[in-house]
PDB file of C-alpha atoms and ligand atoms in Angstrom:
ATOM      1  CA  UNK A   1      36.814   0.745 -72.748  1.00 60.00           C
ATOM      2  CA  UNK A   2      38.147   4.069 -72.169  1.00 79.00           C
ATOM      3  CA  UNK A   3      41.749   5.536 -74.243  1.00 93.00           C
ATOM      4  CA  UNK A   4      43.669   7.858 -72.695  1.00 95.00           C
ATOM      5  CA  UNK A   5      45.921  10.873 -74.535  1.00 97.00           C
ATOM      6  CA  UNK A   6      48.769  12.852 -73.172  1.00 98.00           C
ATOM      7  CA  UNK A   7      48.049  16.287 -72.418  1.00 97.00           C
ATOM      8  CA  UNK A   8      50.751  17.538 -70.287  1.00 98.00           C
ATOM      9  CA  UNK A   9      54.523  16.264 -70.193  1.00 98.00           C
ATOM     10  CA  UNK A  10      57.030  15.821 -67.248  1.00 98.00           C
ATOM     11  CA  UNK A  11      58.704  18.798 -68.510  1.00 98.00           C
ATOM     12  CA  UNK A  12      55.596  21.221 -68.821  1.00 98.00           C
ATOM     13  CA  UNK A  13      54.618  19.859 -65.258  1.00 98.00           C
ATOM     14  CA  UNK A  14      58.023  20.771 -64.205  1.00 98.00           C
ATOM     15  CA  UNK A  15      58.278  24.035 -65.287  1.00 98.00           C
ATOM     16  CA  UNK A  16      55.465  24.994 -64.203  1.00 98.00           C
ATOM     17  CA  UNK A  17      55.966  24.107 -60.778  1.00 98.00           C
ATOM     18  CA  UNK A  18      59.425  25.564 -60.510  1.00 98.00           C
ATOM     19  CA  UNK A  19      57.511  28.918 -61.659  1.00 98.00           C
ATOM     20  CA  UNK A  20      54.830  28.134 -59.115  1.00 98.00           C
ATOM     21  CA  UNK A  21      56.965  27.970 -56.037  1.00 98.00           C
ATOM     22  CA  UNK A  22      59.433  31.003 -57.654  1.00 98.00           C
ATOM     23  CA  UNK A  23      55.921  33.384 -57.126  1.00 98.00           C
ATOM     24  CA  UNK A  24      55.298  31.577 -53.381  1.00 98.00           C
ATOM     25  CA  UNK A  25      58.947  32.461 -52.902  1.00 98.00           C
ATOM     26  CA  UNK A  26      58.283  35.705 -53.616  1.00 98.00           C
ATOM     27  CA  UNK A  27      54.761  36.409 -52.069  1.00 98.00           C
ATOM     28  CA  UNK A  28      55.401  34.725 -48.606  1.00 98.00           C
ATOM     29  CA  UNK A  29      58.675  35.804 -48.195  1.00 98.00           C
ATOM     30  CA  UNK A  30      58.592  36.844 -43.827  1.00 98.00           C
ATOM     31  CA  UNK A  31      55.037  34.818 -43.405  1.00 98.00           C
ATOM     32  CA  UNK A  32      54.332  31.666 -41.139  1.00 98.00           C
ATOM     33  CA  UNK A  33      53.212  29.646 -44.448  1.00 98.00           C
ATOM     34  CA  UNK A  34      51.332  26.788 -43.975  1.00 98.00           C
ATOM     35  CA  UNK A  35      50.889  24.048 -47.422  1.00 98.00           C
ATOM     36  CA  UNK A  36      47.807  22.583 -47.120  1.00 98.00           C
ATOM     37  CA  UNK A  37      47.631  19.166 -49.521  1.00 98.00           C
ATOM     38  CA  UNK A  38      43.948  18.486 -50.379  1.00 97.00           C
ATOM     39  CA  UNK A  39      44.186  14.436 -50.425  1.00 97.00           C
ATOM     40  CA  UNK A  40      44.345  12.704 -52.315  1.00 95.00           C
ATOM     41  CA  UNK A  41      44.840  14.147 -55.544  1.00 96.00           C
ATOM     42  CA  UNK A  42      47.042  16.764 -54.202  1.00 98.00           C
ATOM     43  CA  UNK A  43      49.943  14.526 -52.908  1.00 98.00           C
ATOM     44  CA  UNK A  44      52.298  14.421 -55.435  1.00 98.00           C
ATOM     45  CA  UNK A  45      51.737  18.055 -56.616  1.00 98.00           C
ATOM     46  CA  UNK A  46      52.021  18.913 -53.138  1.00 98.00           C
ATOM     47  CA  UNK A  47      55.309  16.578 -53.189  1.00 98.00           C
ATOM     48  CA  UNK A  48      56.939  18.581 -55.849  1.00 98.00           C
ATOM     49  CA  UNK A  49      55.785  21.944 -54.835  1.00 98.00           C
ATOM     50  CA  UNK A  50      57.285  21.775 -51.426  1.00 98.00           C
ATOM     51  CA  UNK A  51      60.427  20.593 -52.622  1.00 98.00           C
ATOM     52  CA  UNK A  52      60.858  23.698 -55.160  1.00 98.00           C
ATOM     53  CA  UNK A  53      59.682  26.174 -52.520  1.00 98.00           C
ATOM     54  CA  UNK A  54      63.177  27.848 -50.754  1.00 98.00           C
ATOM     55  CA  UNK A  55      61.417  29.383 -47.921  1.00 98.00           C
ATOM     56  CA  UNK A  56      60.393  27.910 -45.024  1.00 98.00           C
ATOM     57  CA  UNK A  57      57.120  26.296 -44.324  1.00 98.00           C
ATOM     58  CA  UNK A  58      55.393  23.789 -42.781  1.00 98.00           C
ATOM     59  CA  UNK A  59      52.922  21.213 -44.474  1.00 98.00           C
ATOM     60  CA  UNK A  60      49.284  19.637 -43.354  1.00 98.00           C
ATOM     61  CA  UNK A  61      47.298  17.732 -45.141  1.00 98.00           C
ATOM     62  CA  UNK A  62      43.041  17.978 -45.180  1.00 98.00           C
ATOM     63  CA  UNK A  63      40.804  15.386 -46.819  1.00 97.00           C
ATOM     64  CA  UNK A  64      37.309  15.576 -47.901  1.00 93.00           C
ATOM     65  CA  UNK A  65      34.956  13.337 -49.937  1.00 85.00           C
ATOM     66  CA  UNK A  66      32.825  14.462 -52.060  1.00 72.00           C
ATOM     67  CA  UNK A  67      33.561  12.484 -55.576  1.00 55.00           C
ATOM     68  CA  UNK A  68      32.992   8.851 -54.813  1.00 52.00           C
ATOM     69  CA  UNK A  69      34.041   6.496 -57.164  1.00 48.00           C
ATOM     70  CA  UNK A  70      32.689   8.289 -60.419  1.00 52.00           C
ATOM     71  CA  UNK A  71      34.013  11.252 -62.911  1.00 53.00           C
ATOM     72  CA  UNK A  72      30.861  13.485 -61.482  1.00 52.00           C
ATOM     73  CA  UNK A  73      29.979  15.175 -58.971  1.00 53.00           C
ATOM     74  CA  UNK A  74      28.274  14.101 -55.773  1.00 53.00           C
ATOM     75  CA  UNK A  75      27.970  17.641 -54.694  1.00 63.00           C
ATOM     76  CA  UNK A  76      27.873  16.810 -51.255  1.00 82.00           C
ATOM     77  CA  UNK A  77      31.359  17.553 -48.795  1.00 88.00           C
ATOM     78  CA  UNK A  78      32.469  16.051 -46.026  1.00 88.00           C
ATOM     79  CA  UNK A  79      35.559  16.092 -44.031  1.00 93.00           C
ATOM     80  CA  UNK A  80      37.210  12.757 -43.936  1.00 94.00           C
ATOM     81  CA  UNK A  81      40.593  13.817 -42.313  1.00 97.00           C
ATOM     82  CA  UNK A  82      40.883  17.087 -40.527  1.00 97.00           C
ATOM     83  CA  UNK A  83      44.530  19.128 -40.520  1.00 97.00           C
ATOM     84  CA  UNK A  84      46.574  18.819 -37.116  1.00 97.00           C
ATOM     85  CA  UNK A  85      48.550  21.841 -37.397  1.00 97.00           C
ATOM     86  CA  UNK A  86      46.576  25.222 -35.421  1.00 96.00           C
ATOM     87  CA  UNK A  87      45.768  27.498 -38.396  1.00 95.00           C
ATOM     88  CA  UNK A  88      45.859  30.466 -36.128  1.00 95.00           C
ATOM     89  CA  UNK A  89      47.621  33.428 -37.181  1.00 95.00           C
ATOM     90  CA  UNK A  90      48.986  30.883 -40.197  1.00 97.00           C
ATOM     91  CA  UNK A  91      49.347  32.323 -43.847  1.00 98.00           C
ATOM     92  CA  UNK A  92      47.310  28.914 -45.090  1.00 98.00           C
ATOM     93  CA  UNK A  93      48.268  28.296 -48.833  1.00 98.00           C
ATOM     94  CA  UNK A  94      45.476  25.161 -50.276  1.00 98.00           C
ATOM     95  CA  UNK A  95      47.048  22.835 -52.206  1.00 98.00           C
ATOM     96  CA  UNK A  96      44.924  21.354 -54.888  1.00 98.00           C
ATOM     97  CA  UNK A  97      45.294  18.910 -57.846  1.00 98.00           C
ATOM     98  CA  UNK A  98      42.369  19.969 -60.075  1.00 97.00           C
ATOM     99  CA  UNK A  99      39.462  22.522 -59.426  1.00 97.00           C
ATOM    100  CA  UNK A 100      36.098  21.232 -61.135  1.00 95.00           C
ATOM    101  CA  UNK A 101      33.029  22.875 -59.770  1.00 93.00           C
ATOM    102  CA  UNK A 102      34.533  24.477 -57.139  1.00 94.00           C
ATOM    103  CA  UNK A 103      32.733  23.543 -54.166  1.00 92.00           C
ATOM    104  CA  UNK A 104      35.376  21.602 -52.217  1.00 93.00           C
ATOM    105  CA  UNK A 105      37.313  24.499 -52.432  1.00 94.00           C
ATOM    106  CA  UNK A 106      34.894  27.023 -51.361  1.00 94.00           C
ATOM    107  CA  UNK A 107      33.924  24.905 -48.989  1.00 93.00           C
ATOM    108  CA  UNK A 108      37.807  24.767 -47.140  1.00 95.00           C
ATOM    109  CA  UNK A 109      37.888  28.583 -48.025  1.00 94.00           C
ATOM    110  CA  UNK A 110      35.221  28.883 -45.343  1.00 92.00           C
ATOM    111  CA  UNK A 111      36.522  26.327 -42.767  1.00 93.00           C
ATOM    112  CA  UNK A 112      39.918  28.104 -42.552  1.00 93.00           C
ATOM    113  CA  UNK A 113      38.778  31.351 -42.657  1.00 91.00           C
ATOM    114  CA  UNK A 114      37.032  30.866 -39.819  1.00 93.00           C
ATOM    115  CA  UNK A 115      39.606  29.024 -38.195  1.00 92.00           C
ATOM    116  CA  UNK A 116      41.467  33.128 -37.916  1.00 92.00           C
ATOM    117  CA  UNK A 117      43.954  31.848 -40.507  1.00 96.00           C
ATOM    118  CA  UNK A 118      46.263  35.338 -41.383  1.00 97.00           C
ATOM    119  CA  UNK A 119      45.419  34.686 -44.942  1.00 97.00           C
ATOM    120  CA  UNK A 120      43.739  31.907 -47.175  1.00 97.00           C
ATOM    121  CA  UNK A 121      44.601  30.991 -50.396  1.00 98.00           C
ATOM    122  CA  UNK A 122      44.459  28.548 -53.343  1.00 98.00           C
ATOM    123  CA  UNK A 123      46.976  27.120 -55.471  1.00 98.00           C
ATOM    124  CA  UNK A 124      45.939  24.802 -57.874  1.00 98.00           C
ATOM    125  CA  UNK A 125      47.468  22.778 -60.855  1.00 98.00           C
ATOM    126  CA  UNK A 126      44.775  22.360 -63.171  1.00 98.00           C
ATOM    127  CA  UNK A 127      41.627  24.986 -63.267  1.00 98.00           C
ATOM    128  CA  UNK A 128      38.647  22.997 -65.140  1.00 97.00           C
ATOM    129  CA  UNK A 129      36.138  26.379 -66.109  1.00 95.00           C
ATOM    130  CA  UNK A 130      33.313  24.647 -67.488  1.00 95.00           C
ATOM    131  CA  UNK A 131      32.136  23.416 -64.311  1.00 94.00           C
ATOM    132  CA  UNK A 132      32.527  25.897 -62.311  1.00 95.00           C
ATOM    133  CA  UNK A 133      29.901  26.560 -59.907  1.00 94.00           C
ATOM    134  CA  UNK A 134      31.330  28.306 -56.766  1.00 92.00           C
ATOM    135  CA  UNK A 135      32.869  31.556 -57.708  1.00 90.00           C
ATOM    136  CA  UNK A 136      36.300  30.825 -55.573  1.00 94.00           C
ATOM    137  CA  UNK A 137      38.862  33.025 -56.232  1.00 95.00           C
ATOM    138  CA  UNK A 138      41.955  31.079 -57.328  1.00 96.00           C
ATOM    139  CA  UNK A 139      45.603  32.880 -56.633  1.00 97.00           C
ATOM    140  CA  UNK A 140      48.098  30.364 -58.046  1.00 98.00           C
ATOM    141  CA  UNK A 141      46.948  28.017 -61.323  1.00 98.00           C
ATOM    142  CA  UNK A 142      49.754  25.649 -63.155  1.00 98.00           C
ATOM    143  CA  UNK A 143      46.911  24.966 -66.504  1.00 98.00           C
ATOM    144  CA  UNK A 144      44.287  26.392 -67.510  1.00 97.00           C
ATOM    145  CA  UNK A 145      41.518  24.236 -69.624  1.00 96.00           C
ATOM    146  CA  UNK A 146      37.830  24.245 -70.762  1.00 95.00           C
ATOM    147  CA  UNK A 147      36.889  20.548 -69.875  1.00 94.00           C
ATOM    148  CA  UNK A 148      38.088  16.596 -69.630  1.00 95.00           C
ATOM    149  CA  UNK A 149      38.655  14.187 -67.532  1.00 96.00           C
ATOM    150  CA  UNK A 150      42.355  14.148 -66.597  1.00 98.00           C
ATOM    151  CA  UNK A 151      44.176  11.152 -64.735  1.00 98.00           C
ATOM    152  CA  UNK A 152      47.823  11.142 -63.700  1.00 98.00           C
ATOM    153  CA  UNK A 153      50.336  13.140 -61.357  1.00 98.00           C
ATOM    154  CA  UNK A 154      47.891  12.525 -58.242  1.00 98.00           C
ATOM    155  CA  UNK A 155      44.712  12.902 -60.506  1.00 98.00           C
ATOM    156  CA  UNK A 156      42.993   9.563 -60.427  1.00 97.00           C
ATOM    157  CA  UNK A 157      39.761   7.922 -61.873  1.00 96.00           C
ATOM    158  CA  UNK A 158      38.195   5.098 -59.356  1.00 95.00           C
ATOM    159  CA  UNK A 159      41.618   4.996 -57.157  1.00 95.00           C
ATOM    160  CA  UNK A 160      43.612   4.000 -60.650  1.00 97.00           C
ATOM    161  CA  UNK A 161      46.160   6.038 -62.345  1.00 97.00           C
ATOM    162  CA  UNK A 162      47.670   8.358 -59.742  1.00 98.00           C
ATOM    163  CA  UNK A 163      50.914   6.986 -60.016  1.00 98.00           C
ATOM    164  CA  UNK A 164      51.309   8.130 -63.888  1.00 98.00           C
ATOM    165  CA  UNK A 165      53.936  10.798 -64.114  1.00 98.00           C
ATOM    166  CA  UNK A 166      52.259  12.839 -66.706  1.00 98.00           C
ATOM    167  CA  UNK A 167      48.879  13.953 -67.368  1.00 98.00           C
ATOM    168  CA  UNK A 168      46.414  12.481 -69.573  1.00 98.00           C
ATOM    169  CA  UNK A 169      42.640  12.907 -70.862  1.00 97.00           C
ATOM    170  CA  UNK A 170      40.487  10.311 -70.344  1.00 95.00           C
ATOM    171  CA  UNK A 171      37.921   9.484 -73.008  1.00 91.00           C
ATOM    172  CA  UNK A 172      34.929   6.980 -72.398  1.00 85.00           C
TER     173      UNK A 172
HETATM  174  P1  IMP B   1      35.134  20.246 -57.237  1.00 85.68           P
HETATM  175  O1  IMP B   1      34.617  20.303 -55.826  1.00 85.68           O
HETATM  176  O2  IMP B   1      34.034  19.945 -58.218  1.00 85.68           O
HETATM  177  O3  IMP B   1      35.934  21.442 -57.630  1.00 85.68           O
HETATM  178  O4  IMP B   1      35.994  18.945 -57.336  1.00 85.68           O
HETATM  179  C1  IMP B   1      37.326  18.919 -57.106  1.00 85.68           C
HETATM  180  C2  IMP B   1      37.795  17.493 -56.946  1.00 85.68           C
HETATM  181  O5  IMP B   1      37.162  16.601 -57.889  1.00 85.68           O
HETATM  182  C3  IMP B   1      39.261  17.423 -57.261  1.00 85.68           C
HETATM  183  O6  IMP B   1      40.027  17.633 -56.109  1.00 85.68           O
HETATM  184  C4  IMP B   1      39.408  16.026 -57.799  1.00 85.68           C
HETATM  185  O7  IMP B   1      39.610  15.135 -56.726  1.00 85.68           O
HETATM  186  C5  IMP B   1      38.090  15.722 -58.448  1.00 85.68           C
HETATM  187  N1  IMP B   1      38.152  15.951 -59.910  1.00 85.68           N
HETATM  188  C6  IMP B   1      37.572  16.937 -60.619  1.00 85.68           C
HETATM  189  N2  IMP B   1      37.864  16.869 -61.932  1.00 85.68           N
HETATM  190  C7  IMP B   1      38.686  15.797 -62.056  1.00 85.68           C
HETATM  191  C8  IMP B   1      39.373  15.214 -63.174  1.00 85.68           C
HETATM  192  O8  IMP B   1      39.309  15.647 -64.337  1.00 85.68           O
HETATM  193  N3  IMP B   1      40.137  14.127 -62.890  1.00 85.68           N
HETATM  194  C9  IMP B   1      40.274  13.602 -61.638  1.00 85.68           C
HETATM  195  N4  IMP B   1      39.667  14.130 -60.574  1.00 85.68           N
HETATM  196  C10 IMP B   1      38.872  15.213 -60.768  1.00 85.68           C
HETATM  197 MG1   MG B   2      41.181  16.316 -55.134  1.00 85.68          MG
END
């Protein structure tokens, strides 16, 4: 059996969010923005972001396997669901509930980069560092940690636990 411990509360989610969008605000201020919601970890994130975010913008949403049903790696990507929006000329802001290794995220740096995007970036709520493998460089972070397995606020394990409103480690 696995137990589970809170890590981060409604509150600290929601402040950091609302400090999040308040620097989005700010940066894209004039630009065609364009939130892109990695599913499907991203969606709720994504959900809250958007809704704190006073400037206009539109929203897309990309989805790529490359996790399975297990707390590791595959380290293989592929594109389940492709955005519909043209990225062309598009200030493209990545939405993203947790980075690990890094490769799904380098690997969406690429494809929108060379769809002539204006600019590319990532915003993510939870940077994981021990992983890390692709050096991606990451412009917005809510938390910073070391290592876990988190569930909760879009983050899942095996499909289960996205709906949880705060976020927890998982311990096997
Ligand atoms: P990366 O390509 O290794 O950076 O993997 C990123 C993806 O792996 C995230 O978008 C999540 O879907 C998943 N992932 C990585 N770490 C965790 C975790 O602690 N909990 C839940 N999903 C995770
Ligand atoms: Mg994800």
């Amino acid at each position: 059996m696995s137990d589970r411990k809170l890590v981060i509360s409604k509150e600290q989610i929601q402040d950091k969010v609302n400090e999040l969008a308040a620097q989005i605000n700010a940066d894209y201020a004039g630009k065609d923005l364009v939130l892109i919601g990695v599913l499907n970890g991203a969606f709720i994130f994504l959900a809250d972001l958007a809704r704190s975010i006073t400037i206009p913008h539109q929203i897309d949403f990309i989805r790529v396997a490359s996790y399975g049903n297990s707390s590791s790696s595959s380290g293989s990507i592929r594109l389940s669901k492709d955005v519909e929006l043209n990225m062309t000329t598009k200030h493209v802001l990545m939405v993203e509930d947790i980075i690990d290794t890094g490769s799904t995220l380098a690997w969406l740096m690429e494809k929108f980069q060379s769809a002539n995007a204006a600019s590319v970036k990532i915003c993510t709520l939870i940077d994981k560092k021990e992983r890390r493998q692709s050096n991606v460089p990451v412009d917005y972070v809510g938390f910073s940690l070391e290592k876990g397995f988190l569930i909760g606020y879009g983050l899942d394990y095996a499909e289960q636990y996205r709906y949880l409103p705060e976020i927890f480690t998982l311990e096997f």
